[in-house]
Coordinates of C-alpha atoms and ligand atoms in Angstrom, one line a residue:
X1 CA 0.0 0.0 0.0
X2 CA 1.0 3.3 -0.2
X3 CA 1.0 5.1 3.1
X4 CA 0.9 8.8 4.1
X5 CA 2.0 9.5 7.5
X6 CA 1.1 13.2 8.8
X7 CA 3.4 14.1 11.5
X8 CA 6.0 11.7 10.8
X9 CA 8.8 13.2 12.5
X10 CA 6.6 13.0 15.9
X11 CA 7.2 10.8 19.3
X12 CA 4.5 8.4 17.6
X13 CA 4.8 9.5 13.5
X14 CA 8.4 8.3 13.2
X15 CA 8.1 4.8 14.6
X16 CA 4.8 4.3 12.6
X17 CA 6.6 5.1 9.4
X18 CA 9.8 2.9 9.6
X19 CA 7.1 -0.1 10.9
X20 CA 5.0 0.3 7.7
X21 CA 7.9 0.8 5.5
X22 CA 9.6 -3.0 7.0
X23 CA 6.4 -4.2 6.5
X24 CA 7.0 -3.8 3.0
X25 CA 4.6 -0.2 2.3
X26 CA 5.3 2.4 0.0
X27 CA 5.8 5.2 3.1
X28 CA 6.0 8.8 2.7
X29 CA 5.7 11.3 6.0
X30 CA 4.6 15.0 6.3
X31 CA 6.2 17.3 8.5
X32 CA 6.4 21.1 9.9
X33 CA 8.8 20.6 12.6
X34 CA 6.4 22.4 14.8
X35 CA 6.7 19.9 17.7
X36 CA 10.5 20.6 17.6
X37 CA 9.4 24.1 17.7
X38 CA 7.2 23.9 20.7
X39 CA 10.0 22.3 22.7
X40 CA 12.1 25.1 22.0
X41 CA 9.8 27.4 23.0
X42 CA 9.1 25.9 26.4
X43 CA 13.0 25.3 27.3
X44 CA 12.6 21.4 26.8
X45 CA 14.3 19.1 25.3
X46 CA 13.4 15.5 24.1
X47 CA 15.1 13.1 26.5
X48 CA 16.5 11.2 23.7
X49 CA 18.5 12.8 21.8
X50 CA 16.9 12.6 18.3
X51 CA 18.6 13.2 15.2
X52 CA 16.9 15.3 12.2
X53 CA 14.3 13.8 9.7
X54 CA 17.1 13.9 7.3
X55 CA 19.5 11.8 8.9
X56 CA 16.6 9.5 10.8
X57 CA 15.9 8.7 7.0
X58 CA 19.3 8.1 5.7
X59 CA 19.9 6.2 9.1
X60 CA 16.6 4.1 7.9
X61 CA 17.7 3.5 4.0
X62 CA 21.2 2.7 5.4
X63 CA 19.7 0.0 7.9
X64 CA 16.9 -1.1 6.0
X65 CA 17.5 -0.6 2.4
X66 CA 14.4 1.0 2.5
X67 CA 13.3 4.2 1.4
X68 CA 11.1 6.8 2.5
X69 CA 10.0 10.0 1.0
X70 CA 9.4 13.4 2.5
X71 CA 7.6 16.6 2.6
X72 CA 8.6 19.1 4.3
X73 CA 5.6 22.0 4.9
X74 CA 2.5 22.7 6.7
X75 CA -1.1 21.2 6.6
X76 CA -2.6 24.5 7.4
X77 CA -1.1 25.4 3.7
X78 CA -4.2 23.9 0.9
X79 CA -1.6 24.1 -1.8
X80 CA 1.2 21.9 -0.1
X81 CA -1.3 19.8 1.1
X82 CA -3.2 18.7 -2.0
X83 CA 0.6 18.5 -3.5
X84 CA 1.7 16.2 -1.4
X85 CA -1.9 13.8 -2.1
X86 CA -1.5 14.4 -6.0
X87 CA 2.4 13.2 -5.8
X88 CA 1.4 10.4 -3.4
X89 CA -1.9 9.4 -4.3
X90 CA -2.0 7.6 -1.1
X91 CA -3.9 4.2 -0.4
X92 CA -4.3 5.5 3.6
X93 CA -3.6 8.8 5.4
X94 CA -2.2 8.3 8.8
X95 CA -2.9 11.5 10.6
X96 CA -0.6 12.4 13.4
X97 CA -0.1 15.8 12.7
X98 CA -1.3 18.2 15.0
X99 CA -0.5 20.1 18.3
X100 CA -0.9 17.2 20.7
X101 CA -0.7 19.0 24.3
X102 CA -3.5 19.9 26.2
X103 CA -1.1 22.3 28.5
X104 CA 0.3 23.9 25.7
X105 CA -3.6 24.9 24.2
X106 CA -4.3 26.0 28.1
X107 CA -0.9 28.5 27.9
X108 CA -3.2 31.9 27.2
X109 CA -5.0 32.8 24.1
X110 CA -2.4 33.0 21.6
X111 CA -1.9 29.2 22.2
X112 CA -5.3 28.4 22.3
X113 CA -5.8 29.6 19.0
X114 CA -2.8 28.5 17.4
X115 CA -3.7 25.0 18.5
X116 CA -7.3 25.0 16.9
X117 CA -6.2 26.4 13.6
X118 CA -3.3 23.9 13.6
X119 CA -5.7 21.0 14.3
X120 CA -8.7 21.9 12.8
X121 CA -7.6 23.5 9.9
X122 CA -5.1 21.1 9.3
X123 CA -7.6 18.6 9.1
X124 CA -10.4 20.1 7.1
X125 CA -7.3 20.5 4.2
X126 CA -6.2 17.0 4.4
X127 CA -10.3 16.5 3.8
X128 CA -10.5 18.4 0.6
X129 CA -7.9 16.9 -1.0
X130 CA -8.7 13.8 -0.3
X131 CA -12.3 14.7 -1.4
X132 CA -11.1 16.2 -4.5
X133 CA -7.7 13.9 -5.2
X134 CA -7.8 10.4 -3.7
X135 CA -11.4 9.7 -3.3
X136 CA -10.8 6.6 -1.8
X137 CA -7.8 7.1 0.5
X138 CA -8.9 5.7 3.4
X139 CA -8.3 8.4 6.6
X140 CA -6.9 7.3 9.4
X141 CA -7.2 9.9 12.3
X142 CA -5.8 9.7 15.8
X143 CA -8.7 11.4 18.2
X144 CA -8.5 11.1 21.5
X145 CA -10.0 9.5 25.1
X146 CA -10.3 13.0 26.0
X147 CA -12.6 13.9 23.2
X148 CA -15.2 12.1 25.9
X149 CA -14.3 13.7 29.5
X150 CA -15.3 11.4 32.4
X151 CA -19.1 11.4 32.1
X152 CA -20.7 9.4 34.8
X153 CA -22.1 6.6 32.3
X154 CA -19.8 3.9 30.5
X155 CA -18.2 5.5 27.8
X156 CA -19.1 4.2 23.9
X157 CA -17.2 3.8 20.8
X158 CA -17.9 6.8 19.0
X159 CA -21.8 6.5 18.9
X160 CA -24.4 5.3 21.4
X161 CA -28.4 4.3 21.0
X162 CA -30.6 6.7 22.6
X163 CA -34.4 6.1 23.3
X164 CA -36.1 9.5 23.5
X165 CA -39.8 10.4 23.5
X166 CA -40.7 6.9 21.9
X167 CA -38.5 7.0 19.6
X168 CA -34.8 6.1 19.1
X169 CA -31.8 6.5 16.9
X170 CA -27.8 5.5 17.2
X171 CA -25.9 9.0 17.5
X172 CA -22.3 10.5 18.4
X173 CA -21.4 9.9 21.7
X174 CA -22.1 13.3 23.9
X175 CA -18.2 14.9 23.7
X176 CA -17.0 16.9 27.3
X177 CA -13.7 17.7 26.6
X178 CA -11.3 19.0 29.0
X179 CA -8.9 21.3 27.3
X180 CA -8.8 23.6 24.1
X181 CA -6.8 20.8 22.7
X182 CA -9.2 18.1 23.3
X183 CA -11.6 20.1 22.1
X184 CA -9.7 20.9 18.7
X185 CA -10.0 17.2 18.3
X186 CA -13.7 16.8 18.8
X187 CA -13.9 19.3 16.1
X188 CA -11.9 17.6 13.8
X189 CA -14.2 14.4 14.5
X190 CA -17.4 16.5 13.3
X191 CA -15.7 17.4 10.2
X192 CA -14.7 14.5 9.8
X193 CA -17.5 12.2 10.2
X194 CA -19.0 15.4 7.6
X195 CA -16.7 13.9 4.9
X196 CA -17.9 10.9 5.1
X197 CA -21.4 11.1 5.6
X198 CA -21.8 13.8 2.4
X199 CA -18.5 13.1 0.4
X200 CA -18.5 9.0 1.6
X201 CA -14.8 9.5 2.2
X202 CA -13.8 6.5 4.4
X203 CA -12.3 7.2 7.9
X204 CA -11.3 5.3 11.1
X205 CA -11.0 8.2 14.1
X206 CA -8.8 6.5 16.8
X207 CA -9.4 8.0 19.9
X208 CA -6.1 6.7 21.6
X209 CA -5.6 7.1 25.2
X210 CA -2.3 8.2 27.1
X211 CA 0.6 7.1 25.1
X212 CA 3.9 5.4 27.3
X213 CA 7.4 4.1 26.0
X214 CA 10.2 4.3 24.3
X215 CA 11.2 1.4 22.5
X216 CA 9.9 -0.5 19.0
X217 CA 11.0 -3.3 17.1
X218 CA 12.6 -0.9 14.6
X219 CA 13.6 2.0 16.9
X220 CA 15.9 -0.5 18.6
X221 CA 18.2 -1.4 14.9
X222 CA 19.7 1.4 15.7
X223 CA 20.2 4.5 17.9
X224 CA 20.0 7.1 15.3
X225 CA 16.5 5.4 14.7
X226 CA 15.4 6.4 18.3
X227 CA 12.4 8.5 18.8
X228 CA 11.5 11.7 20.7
X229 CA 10.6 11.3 24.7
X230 CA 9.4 13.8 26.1
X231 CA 8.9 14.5 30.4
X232 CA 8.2 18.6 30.3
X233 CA 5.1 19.7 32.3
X234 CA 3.8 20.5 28.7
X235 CA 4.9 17.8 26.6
X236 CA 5.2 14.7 28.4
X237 CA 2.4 12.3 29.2
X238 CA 1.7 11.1 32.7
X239 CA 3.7 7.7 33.1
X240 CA 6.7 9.0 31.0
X241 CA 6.8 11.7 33.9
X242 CA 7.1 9.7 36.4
X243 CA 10.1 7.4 35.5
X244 CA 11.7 10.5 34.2
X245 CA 11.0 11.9 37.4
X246 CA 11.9 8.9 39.3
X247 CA 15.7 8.3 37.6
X248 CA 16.3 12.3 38.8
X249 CA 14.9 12.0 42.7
X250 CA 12.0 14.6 41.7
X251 CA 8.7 13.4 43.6
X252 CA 6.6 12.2 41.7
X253 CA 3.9 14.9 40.6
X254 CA 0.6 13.3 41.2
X255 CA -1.7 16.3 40.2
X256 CA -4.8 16.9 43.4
X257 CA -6.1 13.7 44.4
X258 CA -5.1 11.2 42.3
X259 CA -8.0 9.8 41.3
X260 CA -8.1 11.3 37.6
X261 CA -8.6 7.9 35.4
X262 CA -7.7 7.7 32.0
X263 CA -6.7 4.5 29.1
X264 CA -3.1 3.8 28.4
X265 CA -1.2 2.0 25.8
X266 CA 2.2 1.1 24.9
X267 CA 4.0 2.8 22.3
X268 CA 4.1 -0.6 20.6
X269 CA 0.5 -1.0 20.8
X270 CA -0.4 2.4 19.4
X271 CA 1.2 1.2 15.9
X272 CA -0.5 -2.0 16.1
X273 CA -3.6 -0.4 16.7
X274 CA -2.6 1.8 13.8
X275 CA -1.5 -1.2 11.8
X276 CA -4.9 -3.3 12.0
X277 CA -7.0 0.2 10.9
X278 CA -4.9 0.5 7.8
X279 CA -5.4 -3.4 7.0
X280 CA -8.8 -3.3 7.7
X281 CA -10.0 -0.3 6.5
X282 CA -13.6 1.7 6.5
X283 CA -16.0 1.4 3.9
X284 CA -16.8 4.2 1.4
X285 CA -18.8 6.5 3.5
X286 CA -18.2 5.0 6.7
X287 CA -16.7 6.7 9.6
X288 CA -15.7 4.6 12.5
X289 CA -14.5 5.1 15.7
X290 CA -12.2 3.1 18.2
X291 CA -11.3 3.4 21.4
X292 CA -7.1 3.0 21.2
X293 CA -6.6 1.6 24.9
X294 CA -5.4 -0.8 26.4
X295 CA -5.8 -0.8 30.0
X296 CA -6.7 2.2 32.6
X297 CA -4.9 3.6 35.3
X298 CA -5.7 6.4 37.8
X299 CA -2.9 8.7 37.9
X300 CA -2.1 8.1 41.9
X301 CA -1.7 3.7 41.2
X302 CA 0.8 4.3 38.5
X303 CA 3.0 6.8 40.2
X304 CA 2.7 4.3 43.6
X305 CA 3.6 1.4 40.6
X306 CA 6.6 3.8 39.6
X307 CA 7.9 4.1 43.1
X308 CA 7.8 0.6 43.9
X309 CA 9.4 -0.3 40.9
X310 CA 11.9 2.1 41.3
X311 CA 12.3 0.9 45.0
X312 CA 13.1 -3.1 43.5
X313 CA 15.4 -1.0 41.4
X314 CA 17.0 0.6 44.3
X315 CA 16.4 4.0 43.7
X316 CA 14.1 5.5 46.6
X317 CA 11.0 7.3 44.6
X318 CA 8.7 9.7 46.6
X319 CA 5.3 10.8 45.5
X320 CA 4.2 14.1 46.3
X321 CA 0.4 15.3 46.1
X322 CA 0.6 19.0 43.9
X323 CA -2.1 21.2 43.6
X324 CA -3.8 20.4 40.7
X325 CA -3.3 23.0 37.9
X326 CA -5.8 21.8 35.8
X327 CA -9.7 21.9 36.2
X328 CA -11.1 18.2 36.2
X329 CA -12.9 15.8 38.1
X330 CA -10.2 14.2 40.9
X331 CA -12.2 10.9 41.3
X332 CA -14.8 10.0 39.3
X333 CA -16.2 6.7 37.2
X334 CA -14.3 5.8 34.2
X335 CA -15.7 2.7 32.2
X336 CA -14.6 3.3 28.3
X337 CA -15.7 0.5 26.1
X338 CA -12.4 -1.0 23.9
X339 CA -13.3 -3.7 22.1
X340 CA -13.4 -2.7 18.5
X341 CA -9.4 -3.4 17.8
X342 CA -9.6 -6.6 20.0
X343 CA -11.8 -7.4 17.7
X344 CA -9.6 -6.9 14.6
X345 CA -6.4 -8.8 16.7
X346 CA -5.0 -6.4 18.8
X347 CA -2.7 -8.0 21.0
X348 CA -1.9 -5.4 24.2
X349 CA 1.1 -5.3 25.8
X350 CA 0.3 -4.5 29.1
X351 CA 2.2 -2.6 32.2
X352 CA 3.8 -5.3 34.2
X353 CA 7.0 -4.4 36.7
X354 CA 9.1 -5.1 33.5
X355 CA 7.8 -2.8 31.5
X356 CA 8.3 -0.2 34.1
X357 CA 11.6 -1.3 35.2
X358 CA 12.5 -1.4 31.5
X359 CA 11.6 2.0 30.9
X360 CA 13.0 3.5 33.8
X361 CA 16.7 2.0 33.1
X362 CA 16.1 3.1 29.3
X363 CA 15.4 6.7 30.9
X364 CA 19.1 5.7 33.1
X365 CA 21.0 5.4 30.2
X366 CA 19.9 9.2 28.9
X367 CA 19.9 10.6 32.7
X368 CA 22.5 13.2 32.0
X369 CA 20.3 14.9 29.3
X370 CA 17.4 15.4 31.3
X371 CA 16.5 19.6 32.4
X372 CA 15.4 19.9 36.0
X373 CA 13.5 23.1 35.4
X374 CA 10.5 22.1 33.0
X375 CA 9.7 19.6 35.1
X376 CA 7.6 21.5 37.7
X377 CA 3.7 21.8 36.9
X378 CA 3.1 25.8 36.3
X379 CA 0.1 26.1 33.4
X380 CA -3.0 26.9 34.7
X381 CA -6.1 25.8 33.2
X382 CA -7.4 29.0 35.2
X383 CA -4.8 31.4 36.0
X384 CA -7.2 34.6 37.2
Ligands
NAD401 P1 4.0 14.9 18.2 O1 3.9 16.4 18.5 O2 5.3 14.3 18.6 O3 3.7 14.5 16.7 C1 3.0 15.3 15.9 C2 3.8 15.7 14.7 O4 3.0 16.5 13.8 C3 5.0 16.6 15.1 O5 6.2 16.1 14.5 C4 4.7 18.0 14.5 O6 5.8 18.7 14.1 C5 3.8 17.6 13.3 N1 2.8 18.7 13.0 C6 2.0 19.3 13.8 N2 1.3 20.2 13.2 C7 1.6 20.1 11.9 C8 1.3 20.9 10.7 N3 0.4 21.8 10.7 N4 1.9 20.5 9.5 C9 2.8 19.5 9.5 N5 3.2 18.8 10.6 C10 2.6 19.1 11.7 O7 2.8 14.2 19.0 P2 2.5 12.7 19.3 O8 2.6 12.4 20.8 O9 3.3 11.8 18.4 O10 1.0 12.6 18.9 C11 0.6 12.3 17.5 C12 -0.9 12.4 17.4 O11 -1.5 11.5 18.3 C13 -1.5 13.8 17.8 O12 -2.5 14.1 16.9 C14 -2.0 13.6 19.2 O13 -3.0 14.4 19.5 C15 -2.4 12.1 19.1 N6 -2.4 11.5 20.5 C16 -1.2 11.4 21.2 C17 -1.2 10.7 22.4 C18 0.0 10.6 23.2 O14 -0.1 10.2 24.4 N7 1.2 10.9 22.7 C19 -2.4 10.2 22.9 C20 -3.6 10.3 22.2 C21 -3.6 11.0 20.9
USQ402 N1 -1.1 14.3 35.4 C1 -0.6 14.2 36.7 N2 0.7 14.5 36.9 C2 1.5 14.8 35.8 C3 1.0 14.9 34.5 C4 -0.3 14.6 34.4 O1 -1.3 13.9 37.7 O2 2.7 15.1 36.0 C5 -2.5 13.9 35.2 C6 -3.3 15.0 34.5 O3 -3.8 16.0 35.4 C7 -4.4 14.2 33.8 C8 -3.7 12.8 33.5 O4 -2.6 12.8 34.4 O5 -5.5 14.0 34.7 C9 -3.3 12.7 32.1 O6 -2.5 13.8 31.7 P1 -1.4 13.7 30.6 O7 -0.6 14.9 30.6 O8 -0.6 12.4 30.7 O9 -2.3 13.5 29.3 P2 -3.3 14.5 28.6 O10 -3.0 15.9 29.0 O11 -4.7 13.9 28.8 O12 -2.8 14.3 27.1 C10 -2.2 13.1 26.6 C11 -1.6 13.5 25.2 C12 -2.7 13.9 24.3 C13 -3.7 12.8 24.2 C14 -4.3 12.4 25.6 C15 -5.1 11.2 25.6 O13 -0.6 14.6 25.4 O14 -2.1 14.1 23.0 O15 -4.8 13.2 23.5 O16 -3.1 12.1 26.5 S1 -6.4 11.3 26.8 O17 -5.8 11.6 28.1 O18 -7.1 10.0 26.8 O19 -7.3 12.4 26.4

């Protein structure tokens, strides 16, 4: 097949591309650098020390034998974006490339709106030209968990029957998000599921939970392959954090209570998940939705996994309750169906000790890189 991957120089679009490409796929990847950007701006840094697109992809051809093509440019851009379709004329869109933090959106109002013209803009161009240039690409979109909130009813895939007044109907699943990033994706999921109900473009909208990890099959050939990892209080996801956190003696910042629930996967199992909607893929006019999980954590049980880990590792982990700078629910019910990419063979790697322990002496090895100072939580959801 011939696969587009949208954010291929990300912490997830990089090892998605060189595991289609093994696989045999005619890849080609998308990128602004923005994310590289953003790190800048804050004063991060990824943990790993990634090399540029350009050498990542000479590293791949001269590992591999492989090749994959770029495109360097923007998908808020309609011209570059319906160039890069015509050259491709891609059999699936993989589309990773958006502003993916939900702190960075919450920054002030220049990020806010940065991040919803990225996202949602971004999107409704890759739309067109698939519309108007490869009819029957078939899109595959990450979403997000978030797109939902933590309503206090178990949580659909994408659409739920209601019975109202007598009469019922099978509609999108009521959306609560909890930042102006999650909601830039639940705007992208309306335009979306637009396309395909009036176009019949074809779509899969993977609402993937938090992402954790380092390491994939083809990441490990060799180190220039590595991907990004990033711990920031902006750009890195909760479990990444804490072993980050852990390796460097910071306590482990457990935002208010604890009690805030979410789904998790493995890097790994984000690219299966990824893999099995590309190989099985929507039917013209059909927009479907998965729930990309794998198991789900509160917040307080993985940092108290992280610290005992940690402890069996010898390192002595502390945990320390911070005030919560963001405004969500603290403890609540969390009951997300996942069963769609079980369905299609998804085989989850789940957390055990060893996947912890694994991480945290993969995080060891780069301990000298990591920055103290953009560690500590400071954006506000609410800063009046
Ligand atoms: P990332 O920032 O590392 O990857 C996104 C890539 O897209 C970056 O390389 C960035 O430079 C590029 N990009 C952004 N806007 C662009 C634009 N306008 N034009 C061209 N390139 C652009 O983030 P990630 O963690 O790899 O996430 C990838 C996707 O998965 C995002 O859409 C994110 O919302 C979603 N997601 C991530 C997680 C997670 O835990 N990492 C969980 C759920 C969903
Ligand atoms: N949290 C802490 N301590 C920390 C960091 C986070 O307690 O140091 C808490 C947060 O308050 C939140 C939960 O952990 O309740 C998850 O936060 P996160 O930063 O790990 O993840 P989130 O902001 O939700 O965003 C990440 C990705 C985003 C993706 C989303 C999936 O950055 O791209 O969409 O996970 S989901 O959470 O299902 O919406």
């Amino acid at each position: 097949m011939k696969i587009l991957i949208l954010g291929g120089d990300g912490y997830l679009g990089w090892p998605t591309a060189i595991h289609f490409s093994s696989l045999g796929h005619d890849v080609a990847v998308v990128d602004n650098f923005l994310r590289r950007g953003m790190a800048t701006e804050l004063g991060a840094d990824s943990l790993t020390p990634i090399r540029s697109l350009h050498e990542r992809l000479t590293a791949w051809r001269e590992v591999s034998g492989l090749e994959i093509a770029s495109f360097i440019g923007d998908l808020t851009d309609p011209s570059f974006v319906d160039l890069v379709i015509r050259e491709v004329r891609p059999d699936a869109v993989v589309h990773y490339g958006e502003q993916p933090s939900a702190p960075y959106s919450m920054i002030d109002r220049k990020h806010a709106v940065a991040t919803q013209r990225n996202n949602v803009e971004g999107t409704l161009n890759v739309l067109f030209a698939i519309r108007d240039l490869a009819p029957d690409a078939h899109l595959v979109k990450l979403g997000t968990m978030g797109e939902y909130g933590t309503p206090n009813i178990d949580i659909e895939e994408g659409f739920i029957e209601i019975d109202h007044k007598g009469r019922s109907d099978t509609l999108p699943f009521p959306k609560l998000p909890g930042s102006m990033y999650h909601l830039s994706k639940v705007h992208d999921s309306h335009n979306i599921h637009f396309g395909c109900r009036i176009w019949g473009l074809r779509s899969t909208d993977l609402n993937q939970g938090v992402v954790y990890g380092i390491r994939t099959e083809e990441t490990e050939l060799e180190e220039r392959l590595c991907t990004r990892f990033d711990y920031d209080e902006v750009l890195g996801t909760a479990l990444n954090r804490f072993c980050v956190q852990a390796v460097v003696g910071y306590p482990l910042t457990v935002y208010g209570r604890g009690g805030q629930t979410r789904g998790f996967l493995n890097i790994i199992d984000t690219i299966q998940c990824v893999r099995l909607a590309v190989e099985n893929p929507a039917e013209p006019g059909e927009y479907r939705v998965f729930n990309q999980f794998t198991e789900r954590w509160s917040v307080r049980d993985l940092a108290e996994r992280v610290q005992r880990v940690g402890g069996d590792l010898g390192i002595n982990v502390t945990v320390e309750k911070v005030a919560d700078p963001r405004i969500e629910a603290e403890e609540h019910y969390y009951n997300p169906s996942h069963t769609k990419l079980l369905e299609l063979g998804l085989r989850p790697h789940l957390l055990t000790d060893d996947v912890v322990a694994h991480l945290i002496e993969t995080i060891q090895r780069h301990k000298d890189r990591i920055l103290l100072g953009p560690i500590a939580p400071k954006t506000r959801w609410d800063p009046r």
